[in-house]
Amino acid sequence: MAAITFSDAQFKTIGDIMYEAVGLSYSDSKKSLIQSRLAPRIQRLGLEGFADYIAILQDETQASEFQMAVDLLTTNETYFFREPKHYELLEAELSARKSKEPLSIWSAASSFGDEAYSTAMLLSDMQISGKIGPEWSILGTDISHRVLLSAKEGVYPQDRLRDVSADRLRRYCLRGEGESEGQSMVHEKIRSRVQFGQLNLCKPFEGLGPFDVVFLRNVLIYFDAPTKRDVVDRVLQTLKPGGLFFLGTAEGRAQCDTPLITVQPGAFRKVA
C-alpha cells in the first residue's frame, strides 16, 4: 500500500491542534513519528489522507476519534514498581511519620495504573505492619480514556509485574489460567483502594487534594518548557507543605515557581 503523503503544513496543523487541546508539543524532528503513528489509522478508517483526518480532529462531534489520536501520539510504557528507589523513599518517609492520620496520594499521569497499584500494594503492606493507619487512598488520573478503562480492570501481562515480589504476587494478584494464561489481575482488595478519573493536566482544574504525595513521572517529556512549568506548579498546588513530589529520575529537577527541596534524584519535598 502506497505511503500517505504528509505535508509540512499538515504536520503544523496537527501539532497546533494537539498543543491547544492537550499541551502536546512536537519539534520538527517528530514529523516522521506522527506520520508513522497516524497513517495506519487513516488507512483503517478508509480516508484519502491527512487532510481528511485533520477535518475529523477539528470536528468537535468527533471526540472519540480525537481521543484515539491522543492515544496514538503518546507512549504509555510502564511497569510495576518502576524506579524502586522512589518506593523505598516513600516507605521510609511514611514510616517516620509520628501520626497515623489518613493518607492521600495522587498518581497524576497514571497511564495503565501500574504506578497507582504499586503504591497501593506498598501502602497495604505498611498498614498490615502497623506503620500507617487504615485510612489511605490513591487517585490515578490520565488524559487517555482508553488507558483508564484498562487501569480500572487491573489486568496485566505478567512481564509488567516482573518487579513485584513473589510474596506480593501471591497476596495481591490472581494469575490467569486457560485463555488468560500469561496475564494477572490485581486483587479487588487493592483495586478498591484506587480511584481513576480523566484529567487534562494542561487545563485548570479544581477540587483535587490536598495530597500527602504526588507522582508526576515521565509525562513532562511531551510538553514544551512553558507548559512544563505551568503543569508542575498547577499540580504542586494540590500537595501539602512538606509533601513528597516525584518526577521521573531522568527528567532532572522540576522547573517551577513553587519552592522545592531535592531529596534524591526525581524526588522533592514541597517547602512548608
PDB file of C-alpha atoms in Angstrom:
ATOM      1  CA  MET A   1       0.000   0.000   0.000  1.00  0.00           C
ATOM      2  CA  ALA A   2       1.368   3.400  -1.008  1.00  0.00           C
ATOM      3  CA  ALA A   3       2.555   5.697   1.762  1.00  0.00           C
ATOM      4  CA  ILE A   4       0.221   8.550   2.667  1.00  0.00           C
ATOM      5  CA  THR A   5       1.798  11.928   1.981  1.00  0.00           C
ATOM      6  CA  PHE A   6       2.167  14.244   4.944  1.00  0.00           C
ATOM      7  CA  SER A   7       2.994  17.856   4.176  1.00  0.00           C
ATOM      8  CA  ASP A   8       4.770  20.293   6.456  1.00  0.00           C
ATOM      9  CA  ALA A   9       1.562  22.349   6.638  1.00  0.00           C
ATOM     10  CA  GLN A  10      -0.432  19.294   7.751  1.00  0.00           C
ATOM     11  CA  PHE A  11       2.230  18.471  10.343  1.00  0.00           C
ATOM     12  CA  LYS A  12       1.997  22.016  11.705  1.00  0.00           C
ATOM     13  CA  THR A  13      -1.808  21.874  11.813  1.00  0.00           C
ATOM     14  CA  ILE A  14      -1.852  18.619  13.778  1.00  0.00           C
ATOM     15  CA  GLY A  15       0.827  19.980  16.085  1.00  0.00           C
ATOM     16  CA  ASP A  16      -1.220  23.130  16.694  1.00  0.00           C
ATOM     17  CA  ILE A  17      -4.367  21.086  17.383  1.00  0.00           C
ATOM     18  CA  MET A  18      -2.630  18.837  19.888  1.00  0.00           C
ATOM     19  CA  TYR A  19      -0.854  21.703  21.627  1.00  0.00           C
ATOM     20  CA  GLU A  20      -4.020  23.754  22.010  1.00  0.00           C
ATOM     21  CA  ALA A  21      -6.116  20.842  23.264  1.00  0.00           C
ATOM     22  CA  VAL A  22      -3.789  18.776  25.445  1.00  0.00           C
ATOM     23  CA  GLY A  23      -0.429  20.564  25.562  1.00  0.00           C
ATOM     24  CA  LEU A  24       1.479  18.059  23.435  1.00  0.00           C
ATOM     25  CA  SER A  25       4.478  19.718  21.819  1.00  0.00           C
ATOM     26  CA  TYR A  26       6.313  18.366  18.770  1.00  0.00           C
ATOM     27  CA  SER A  27       9.564  19.638  17.286  1.00  0.00           C
ATOM     28  CA  ASP A  28      10.179  19.380  13.543  1.00  0.00           C
ATOM     29  CA  SER A  29      12.112  16.166  14.148  1.00  0.00           C
ATOM     30  CA  LYS A  30       8.878  14.458  15.218  1.00  0.00           C
ATOM     31  CA  LYS A  31       7.171  14.748  11.841  1.00  0.00           C
ATOM     32  CA  SER A  32       8.033  11.190  10.801  1.00  0.00           C
ATOM     33  CA  LEU A  33       6.889   9.890  14.197  1.00  0.00           C
ATOM     34  CA  ILE A  34       3.453  11.497  13.839  1.00  0.00           C
ATOM     35  CA  GLN A  35       3.166  10.206  10.282  1.00  0.00           C
ATOM     36  CA  SER A  36       4.020   6.637  11.325  1.00  0.00           C
ATOM     37  CA  ARG A  37       1.586   6.710  14.260  1.00  0.00           C
ATOM     38  CA  LEU A  38      -1.403   8.187  12.396  1.00  0.00           C
ATOM     39  CA  ALA A  39      -1.075   6.815   8.836  1.00  0.00           C
ATOM     40  CA  PRO A  40      -2.257   3.275   9.735  1.00  0.00           C
ATOM     41  CA  ARG A  41      -5.283   4.770  11.476  1.00  0.00           C
ATOM     42  CA  ILE A  42      -6.113   6.904   8.440  1.00  0.00           C
ATOM     43  CA  GLN A  43      -5.927   3.823   6.220  1.00  0.00           C
ATOM     44  CA  ARG A  44      -8.071   1.793   8.596  1.00  0.00           C
ATOM     45  CA  LEU A  45     -10.761   4.478   8.515  1.00  0.00           C
ATOM     46  CA  GLY A  46     -10.707   4.434   4.726  1.00  0.00           C
ATOM     47  CA  LEU A  47      -9.783   8.108   4.444  1.00  0.00           C
ATOM     48  CA  GLU A  48      -7.979   9.667   1.496  1.00  0.00           C
ATOM     49  CA  GLY A  49      -5.207  11.177   3.591  1.00  0.00           C
ATOM     50  CA  PHE A  50      -4.152  13.505   6.375  1.00  0.00           C
ATOM     51  CA  ALA A  51      -6.401  16.340   5.196  1.00  0.00           C
ATOM     52  CA  ASP A  52      -9.481  14.212   5.846  1.00  0.00           C
ATOM     53  CA  TYR A  53      -8.150  13.150   9.231  1.00  0.00           C
ATOM     54  CA  ILE A  54      -7.404  16.734  10.231  1.00  0.00           C
ATOM     55  CA  ALA A  55     -11.012  17.609   9.401  1.00  0.00           C
ATOM     56  CA  ILE A  56     -12.131  14.920  11.846  1.00  0.00           C
ATOM     57  CA  LEU A  57      -9.794  16.194  14.566  1.00  0.00           C
ATOM     58  CA  GLN A  58     -11.221  19.688  14.125  1.00  0.00           C
ATOM     59  CA  ASP A  59     -14.817  18.425  14.373  1.00  0.00           C
ATOM     60  CA  GLU A  60     -15.998  18.766  17.982  1.00  0.00           C
ATOM     61  CA  THR A  61     -18.568  15.990  17.422  1.00  0.00           C
ATOM     62  CA  GLN A  62     -15.699  13.525  16.784  1.00  0.00           C
ATOM     63  CA  ALA A  63     -14.390  13.481  20.342  1.00  0.00           C
ATOM     64  CA  SER A  64     -13.806   9.728  20.388  1.00  0.00           C
ATOM     65  CA  GLU A  65     -11.536   9.871  17.337  1.00  0.00           C
ATOM     66  CA  PHE A  66      -9.662  12.812  18.810  1.00  0.00           C
ATOM     67  CA  GLN A  67      -9.081  10.690  21.912  1.00  0.00           C
ATOM     68  CA  MET A  68      -7.813   7.897  19.697  1.00  0.00           C
ATOM     69  CA  ALA A  69      -5.308  10.291  18.103  1.00  0.00           C
ATOM     70  CA  VAL A  70      -4.067  11.349  21.547  1.00  0.00           C
ATOM     71  CA  ASP A  71      -3.590   7.693  22.465  1.00  0.00           C
ATOM     72  CA  LEU A  72      -1.635   7.025  19.286  1.00  0.00           C
ATOM     73  CA  LEU A  73       0.621  10.043  19.783  1.00  0.00           C
ATOM     74  CA  THR A  74       1.542   9.344  23.401  1.00  0.00           C
ATOM     75  CA  THR A  75       3.584   6.454  24.716  1.00  0.00           C
ATOM     76  CA  ASN A  76       2.226   4.621  27.745  1.00  0.00           C
ATOM     77  CA  GLU A  77       5.171   2.364  28.540  1.00  0.00           C
ATOM     78  CA  THR A  78       5.190   1.499  32.218  1.00  0.00           C
ATOM     79  CA  TYR A  79       5.502  -1.380  34.658  1.00  0.00           C
ATOM     80  CA  PHE A  80       5.027  -2.102  38.354  1.00  0.00           C
ATOM     81  CA  PHE A  81       7.486  -0.598  40.866  1.00  0.00           C
ATOM     82  CA  ARG A  82       9.325   1.357  38.179  1.00  0.00           C
ATOM     83  CA  GLU A  83      12.199   3.317  39.760  1.00  0.00           C
ATOM     84  CA  PRO A  84      12.207   1.302  43.003  1.00  0.00           C
ATOM     85  CA  LYS A  85      14.255   3.847  44.965  1.00  0.00           C
ATOM     86  CA  HIS A  86      11.205   6.129  44.902  1.00  0.00           C
ATOM     87  CA  TYR A  87       9.133   3.475  46.628  1.00  0.00           C
ATOM     88  CA  GLU A  88      11.914   2.846  49.137  1.00  0.00           C
ATOM     89  CA  LEU A  89      11.956   6.558  49.953  1.00  0.00           C
ATOM     90  CA  LEU A  90       8.178   6.688  50.196  1.00  0.00           C
ATOM     91  CA  GLU A  91       8.153   3.777  52.636  1.00  0.00           C
ATOM     92  CA  ALA A  92      10.884   5.351  54.766  1.00  0.00           C
ATOM     93  CA  GLU A  93       9.154   8.748  54.825  1.00  0.00           C
ATOM     94  CA  LEU A  94       5.746   7.341  55.735  1.00  0.00           C
ATOM     95  CA  SER A  95       7.243   5.038  58.365  1.00  0.00           C
ATOM     96  CA  ALA A  96       8.883   8.038  60.045  1.00  0.00           C
ATOM     97  CA  ARG A  97       5.578   9.883  60.446  1.00  0.00           C
ATOM     98  CA  LYS A  98       4.586  10.144  64.077  1.00  0.00           C
ATOM     99  CA  SER A  99       0.865  10.047  63.401  1.00  0.00           C
ATOM    100  CA  LYS A 100      -1.329   7.548  61.608  1.00  0.00           C
ATOM    101  CA  GLU A 101      -3.545  10.186  60.060  1.00  0.00           C
ATOM    102  CA  PRO A 102      -5.294   9.467  56.739  1.00  0.00           C
ATOM    103  CA  LEU A 103      -3.020   9.406  53.689  1.00  0.00           C
ATOM    104  CA  SER A 104      -3.923  10.677  50.234  1.00  0.00           C
ATOM    105  CA  ILE A 105      -1.717  10.036  47.198  1.00  0.00           C
ATOM    106  CA  TRP A 106      -2.117  11.189  43.599  1.00  0.00           C
ATOM    107  CA  SER A 107      -0.715   9.420  40.552  1.00  0.00           C
ATOM    108  CA  ALA A 108      -1.175  12.380  38.217  1.00  0.00           C
ATOM    109  CA  ALA A 109      -0.212  10.645  34.964  1.00  0.00           C
ATOM    110  CA  SER A 110      -1.327   7.163  35.882  1.00  0.00           C
ATOM    111  CA  SER A 111      -1.397   5.609  32.399  1.00  0.00           C
ATOM    112  CA  PHE A 112      -2.478   1.949  32.725  1.00  0.00           C
ATOM    113  CA  GLY A 113      -2.402   2.064  36.536  1.00  0.00           C
ATOM    114  CA  ASP A 114       0.893   0.276  37.213  1.00  0.00           C
ATOM    115  CA  GLU A 115       2.169   3.138  39.386  1.00  0.00           C
ATOM    116  CA  ALA A 116      -1.048   3.548  41.347  1.00  0.00           C
ATOM    117  CA  TYR A 117      -1.403  -0.164  42.079  1.00  0.00           C
ATOM    118  CA  SER A 118       2.277  -0.482  43.006  1.00  0.00           C
ATOM    119  CA  THR A 119       1.755   2.280  45.551  1.00  0.00           C
ATOM    120  CA  ALA A 120      -1.390   0.585  46.825  1.00  0.00           C
ATOM    121  CA  MET A 121       0.484  -2.677  47.373  1.00  0.00           C
ATOM    122  CA  LEU A 122       3.149  -0.822  49.359  1.00  0.00           C
ATOM    123  CA  LEU A 123       0.601   1.016  51.497  1.00  0.00           C
ATOM    124  CA  SER A 124      -1.340  -2.175  52.129  1.00  0.00           C
ATOM    125  CA  ASP A 125       1.828  -3.853  53.406  1.00  0.00           C
ATOM    126  CA  MET A 126       2.566  -0.843  55.592  1.00  0.00           C
ATOM    127  CA  GLN A 127      -0.943  -0.876  57.020  1.00  0.00           C
ATOM    128  CA  ILE A 128      -0.674  -4.588  57.829  1.00  0.00           C
ATOM    129  CA  SER A 129       2.617  -3.997  59.642  1.00  0.00           C
ATOM    130  CA  GLY A 130       1.152  -1.054  61.560  1.00  0.00           C
ATOM    131  CA  LYS A 131       3.399   1.581  60.004  1.00  0.00           C
ATOM    132  CA  ILE A 132       0.434   3.576  58.717  1.00  0.00           C
ATOM    133  CA  GLY A 133      -3.204   3.722  59.674  1.00  0.00           C
ATOM    134  CA  PRO A 134      -6.108   2.106  57.827  1.00  0.00           C
ATOM    135  CA  GLU A 135      -7.321   5.289  56.140  1.00  0.00           C
ATOM    136  CA  TRP A 136      -5.448   5.785  52.888  1.00  0.00           C
ATOM    137  CA  SER A 137      -6.497   6.364  49.323  1.00  0.00           C
ATOM    138  CA  ILE A 138      -4.938   6.740  45.888  1.00  0.00           C
ATOM    139  CA  LEU A 139      -6.204   8.746  42.924  1.00  0.00           C
ATOM    140  CA  GLY A 140      -4.983   7.978  39.430  1.00  0.00           C
ATOM    141  CA  THR A 141      -5.658  10.402  36.579  1.00  0.00           C
ATOM    142  CA  ASP A 142      -4.747  10.434  32.913  1.00  0.00           C
ATOM    143  CA  ILE A 143      -5.870  12.224  29.776  1.00  0.00           C
ATOM    144  CA  SER A 144      -6.492   8.953  27.932  1.00  0.00           C
ATOM    145  CA  HIS A 145      -9.911   7.387  28.409  1.00  0.00           C
ATOM    146  CA  ARG A 146      -8.655   4.143  26.880  1.00  0.00           C
ATOM    147  CA  VAL A 147      -5.836   3.594  29.347  1.00  0.00           C
ATOM    148  CA  LEU A 148      -8.106   4.483  32.272  1.00  0.00           C
ATOM    149  CA  LEU A 149     -10.594   1.800  31.270  1.00  0.00           C
ATOM    150  CA  SER A 150      -7.719  -0.677  31.204  1.00  0.00           C
ATOM    151  CA  ALA A 151      -6.442   0.560  34.576  1.00  0.00           C
ATOM    152  CA  LYS A 152      -9.826   0.027  36.211  1.00  0.00           C
ATOM    153  CA  GLU A 153      -9.859  -3.578  35.007  1.00  0.00           C
ATOM    154  CA  GLY A 154      -6.439  -4.155  36.568  1.00  0.00           C
ATOM    155  CA  VAL A 155      -5.347  -6.939  34.188  1.00  0.00           C
ATOM    156  CA  TYR A 156      -1.693  -7.005  33.094  1.00  0.00           C
ATOM    157  CA  PRO A 157       0.757  -9.162  31.156  1.00  0.00           C
ATOM    158  CA  GLN A 158       2.874 -10.921  33.737  1.00  0.00           C
ATOM    159  CA  ASP A 159       6.039  -9.284  32.380  1.00  0.00           C
ATOM    160  CA  ARG A 160       4.736  -5.918  33.629  1.00  0.00           C
ATOM    161  CA  LEU A 161       4.732  -7.448  37.138  1.00  0.00           C
ATOM    162  CA  ARG A 162       8.331  -8.669  36.901  1.00  0.00           C
ATOM    163  CA  ASP A 163       9.492  -6.374  39.722  1.00  0.00           C
ATOM    164  CA  VAL A 164       6.691  -7.361  42.104  1.00  0.00           C
ATOM    165  CA  SER A 165       7.963  -9.724  44.802  1.00  0.00           C
ATOM    166  CA  ALA A 166       6.712 -13.303  44.839  1.00  0.00           C
ATOM    167  CA  ASP A 167       5.018 -12.643  48.175  1.00  0.00           C
ATOM    168  CA  ARG A 168       3.128  -9.631  46.850  1.00  0.00           C
ATOM    169  CA  LEU A 169       2.137 -11.507  43.716  1.00  0.00           C
ATOM    170  CA  ARG A 170       0.667 -14.247  45.866  1.00  0.00           C
ATOM    171  CA  ARG A 171      -1.248 -11.874  48.112  1.00  0.00           C
ATOM    172  CA  TYR A 172      -2.314  -9.160  45.682  1.00  0.00           C
ATOM    173  CA  CYS A 173      -2.663 -10.740  42.233  1.00  0.00           C
ATOM    174  CA  LEU A 174      -4.685 -13.521  40.626  1.00  0.00           C
ATOM    175  CA  ARG A 175      -2.808 -15.479  37.947  1.00  0.00           C
ATOM    176  CA  GLY A 176      -4.800 -16.138  34.798  1.00  0.00           C
ATOM    177  CA  GLU A 177      -5.481 -19.623  33.503  1.00  0.00           C
ATOM    178  CA  GLY A 178      -6.689 -21.023  30.179  1.00  0.00           C
ATOM    179  CA  GLU A 179      -7.343 -18.188  27.743  1.00  0.00           C
ATOM    180  CA  SER A 180      -5.993 -15.733  30.345  1.00  0.00           C
ATOM    181  CA  GLU A 181      -2.707 -17.541  30.809  1.00  0.00           C
ATOM    182  CA  GLY A 182       0.202 -15.098  30.857  1.00  0.00           C
ATOM    183  CA  GLN A 183      -1.880 -12.394  32.499  1.00  0.00           C
ATOM    184  CA  SER A 184      -2.580 -11.424  36.087  1.00  0.00           C
ATOM    185  CA  MET A 185      -5.374  -9.423  37.677  1.00  0.00           C
ATOM    186  CA  VAL A 186      -4.820  -7.103  40.621  1.00  0.00           C
ATOM    187  CA  HIS A 187      -6.968  -8.309  43.529  1.00  0.00           C
ATOM    188  CA  GLU A 188     -10.143  -6.418  44.328  1.00  0.00           C
ATOM    189  CA  LYS A 189      -8.835  -5.501  47.803  1.00  0.00           C
ATOM    190  CA  ILE A 190      -6.144  -3.417  46.053  1.00  0.00           C
ATOM    191  CA  ARG A 191      -8.266  -2.150  43.167  1.00  0.00           C
ATOM    192  CA  SER A 192     -10.901  -0.867  45.587  1.00  0.00           C
ATOM    193  CA  ARG A 193      -8.336   1.470  47.146  1.00  0.00           C
ATOM    194  CA  VAL A 194      -7.592   3.232  43.860  1.00  0.00           C
ATOM    195  CA  GLN A 195      -9.956   5.598  42.079  1.00  0.00           C
ATOM    196  CA  PHE A 196      -9.334   6.599  38.461  1.00  0.00           C
ATOM    197  CA  GLY A 197     -10.515   9.674  36.600  1.00  0.00           C
ATOM    198  CA  GLN A 198      -9.818  11.560  33.382  1.00  0.00           C
ATOM    199  CA  LEU A 199      -7.909  14.827  33.688  1.00  0.00           C
ATOM    200  CA  ASN A 200      -6.031  17.147  31.340  1.00  0.00           C
ATOM    201  CA  LEU A 201      -3.090  18.491  33.327  1.00  0.00           C
ATOM    202  CA  CYS A 202      -2.681  21.363  30.872  1.00  0.00           C
ATOM    203  CA  LYS A 203      -6.040  22.877  31.753  1.00  0.00           C
ATOM    204  CA  PRO A 204      -7.096  24.444  35.078  1.00  0.00           C
ATOM    205  CA  PHE A 205      -8.765  22.030  37.483  1.00  0.00           C
ATOM    206  CA  GLU A 206     -10.406  22.309  40.879  1.00  0.00           C
ATOM    207  CA  GLY A 207     -11.377  20.107  43.784  1.00  0.00           C
ATOM    208  CA  LEU A 208      -8.294  17.905  43.982  1.00  0.00           C
ATOM    209  CA  GLY A 209      -6.214  17.411  47.102  1.00  0.00           C
ATOM    210  CA  PRO A 210      -4.688  18.205  49.354  1.00  0.00           C
ATOM    211  CA  PHE A 211      -2.358  15.248  48.850  1.00  0.00           C
ATOM    212  CA  ASP A 212       0.469  13.944  51.006  1.00  0.00           C
ATOM    213  CA  VAL A 213       2.335  12.582  47.980  1.00  0.00           C
ATOM    214  CA  VAL A 214       2.133  13.328  44.246  1.00  0.00           C
ATOM    215  CA  PHE A 215       3.655  11.307  41.412  1.00  0.00           C
ATOM    216  CA  LEU A 216       4.133  13.150  38.095  1.00  0.00           C
ATOM    217  CA  ARG A 217       6.590  10.808  36.466  1.00  0.00           C
ATOM    218  CA  ASN A 218       7.509  10.505  32.802  1.00  0.00           C
ATOM    219  CA  VAL A 219       4.839  12.783  31.340  1.00  0.00           C
ATOM    220  CA  LEU A 220       6.581  16.165  31.131  1.00  0.00           C
ATOM    221  CA  ILE A 221       8.587  14.950  28.131  1.00  0.00           C
ATOM    222  CA  TYR A 222       5.534  15.651  25.975  1.00  0.00           C
ATOM    223  CA  PHE A 223       5.368  19.355  26.870  1.00  0.00           C
ATOM    224  CA  ASP A 224       7.374  22.422  25.921  1.00  0.00           C
ATOM    225  CA  ALA A 225       9.168  24.420  28.639  1.00  0.00           C
ATOM    226  CA  PRO A 226       6.371  26.929  29.444  1.00  0.00           C
ATOM    227  CA  THR A 227       3.759  24.148  29.598  1.00  0.00           C
ATOM    228  CA  LYS A 228       6.017  22.056  31.851  1.00  0.00           C
ATOM    229  CA  ARG A 229       6.326  24.917  34.313  1.00  0.00           C
ATOM    230  CA  ASP A 230       2.577  25.583  34.301  1.00  0.00           C
ATOM    231  CA  VAL A 231       1.736  21.901  34.789  1.00  0.00           C
ATOM    232  CA  VAL A 232       4.209  21.402  37.633  1.00  0.00           C
ATOM    233  CA  ASP A 233       3.044  24.492  39.522  1.00  0.00           C
ATOM    234  CA  ARG A 234      -0.605  23.579  38.955  1.00  0.00           C
ATOM    235  CA  VAL A 235      -0.027  20.058  40.279  1.00  0.00           C
ATOM    236  CA  LEU A 236       2.033  21.259  43.235  1.00  0.00           C
ATOM    237  CA  GLN A 237      -0.848  23.449  44.394  1.00  0.00           C
ATOM    238  CA  THR A 238      -2.553  20.219  45.459  1.00  0.00           C
ATOM    239  CA  LEU A 239       0.421  18.975  47.516  1.00  0.00           C
ATOM    240  CA  LYS A 240       0.554  19.654  51.239  1.00  0.00           C
ATOM    241  CA  PRO A 241       3.535  21.638  52.540  1.00  0.00           C
ATOM    242  CA  GLY A 242       6.244  19.115  53.371  1.00  0.00           C
ATOM    243  CA  GLY A 243       4.721  16.567  50.998  1.00  0.00           C
ATOM    244  CA  LEU A 244       6.733  14.421  48.588  1.00  0.00           C
ATOM    245  CA  PHE A 245       6.745  15.098  44.848  1.00  0.00           C
ATOM    246  CA  PHE A 246       8.113  12.562  42.361  1.00  0.00           C
ATOM    247  CA  LEU A 247       9.281  13.077  38.771  1.00  0.00           C
ATOM    248  CA  GLY A 248      10.962  10.518  36.552  1.00  0.00           C
ATOM    249  CA  THR A 249      14.602  10.240  37.599  1.00  0.00           C
ATOM    250  CA  ALA A 250      15.780  11.089  34.080  1.00  0.00           C
ATOM    251  CA  GLU A 251      13.645  14.247  33.967  1.00  0.00           C
ATOM    252  CA  GLY A 252      16.002  16.230  36.189  1.00  0.00           C
ATOM    253  CA  ARG A 253      14.900  18.992  38.517  1.00  0.00           C
ATOM    254  CA  ALA A 254      11.398  20.387  38.297  1.00  0.00           C
ATOM    255  CA  GLN A 255      11.292  23.804  36.646  1.00  0.00           C
ATOM    256  CA  CYS A 256       8.642  25.643  38.628  1.00  0.00           C
ATOM    257  CA  ASP A 257       7.932  28.640  40.834  1.00  0.00           C
ATOM    258  CA  THR A 258       6.860  26.503  43.803  1.00  0.00           C
ATOM    259  CA  PRO A 259       9.757  26.132  46.296  1.00  0.00           C
ATOM    260  CA  LEU A 260      11.084  22.561  46.414  1.00  0.00           C
ATOM    261  CA  ILE A 261      13.926  20.796  48.184  1.00  0.00           C
ATOM    262  CA  THR A 262      15.655  17.919  46.386  1.00  0.00           C
ATOM    263  CA  VAL A 263      15.550  14.724  48.466  1.00  0.00           C
ATOM    264  CA  GLN A 264      17.095  12.372  45.913  1.00  0.00           C
ATOM    265  CA  PRO A 265      17.091  12.104  42.106  1.00  0.00           C
ATOM    266  CA  GLY A 266      13.499  12.559  40.953  1.00  0.00           C
ATOM    267  CA  ALA A 267      12.182  13.135  44.484  1.00  0.00           C
ATOM    268  CA  PHE A 268      11.425  16.513  46.044  1.00  0.00           C
ATOM    269  CA  ARG A 269       9.808  17.978  49.132  1.00  0.00           C
ATOM    270  CA  LYS A 270       7.485  20.958  48.946  1.00  0.00           C
ATOM    271  CA  VAL A 271       8.762  23.719  51.187  1.00  0.00           C
ATOM    272  CA  ALA A 272       6.409  24.412  54.070  1.00  0.00           C
TER     273      ALA A 272
END
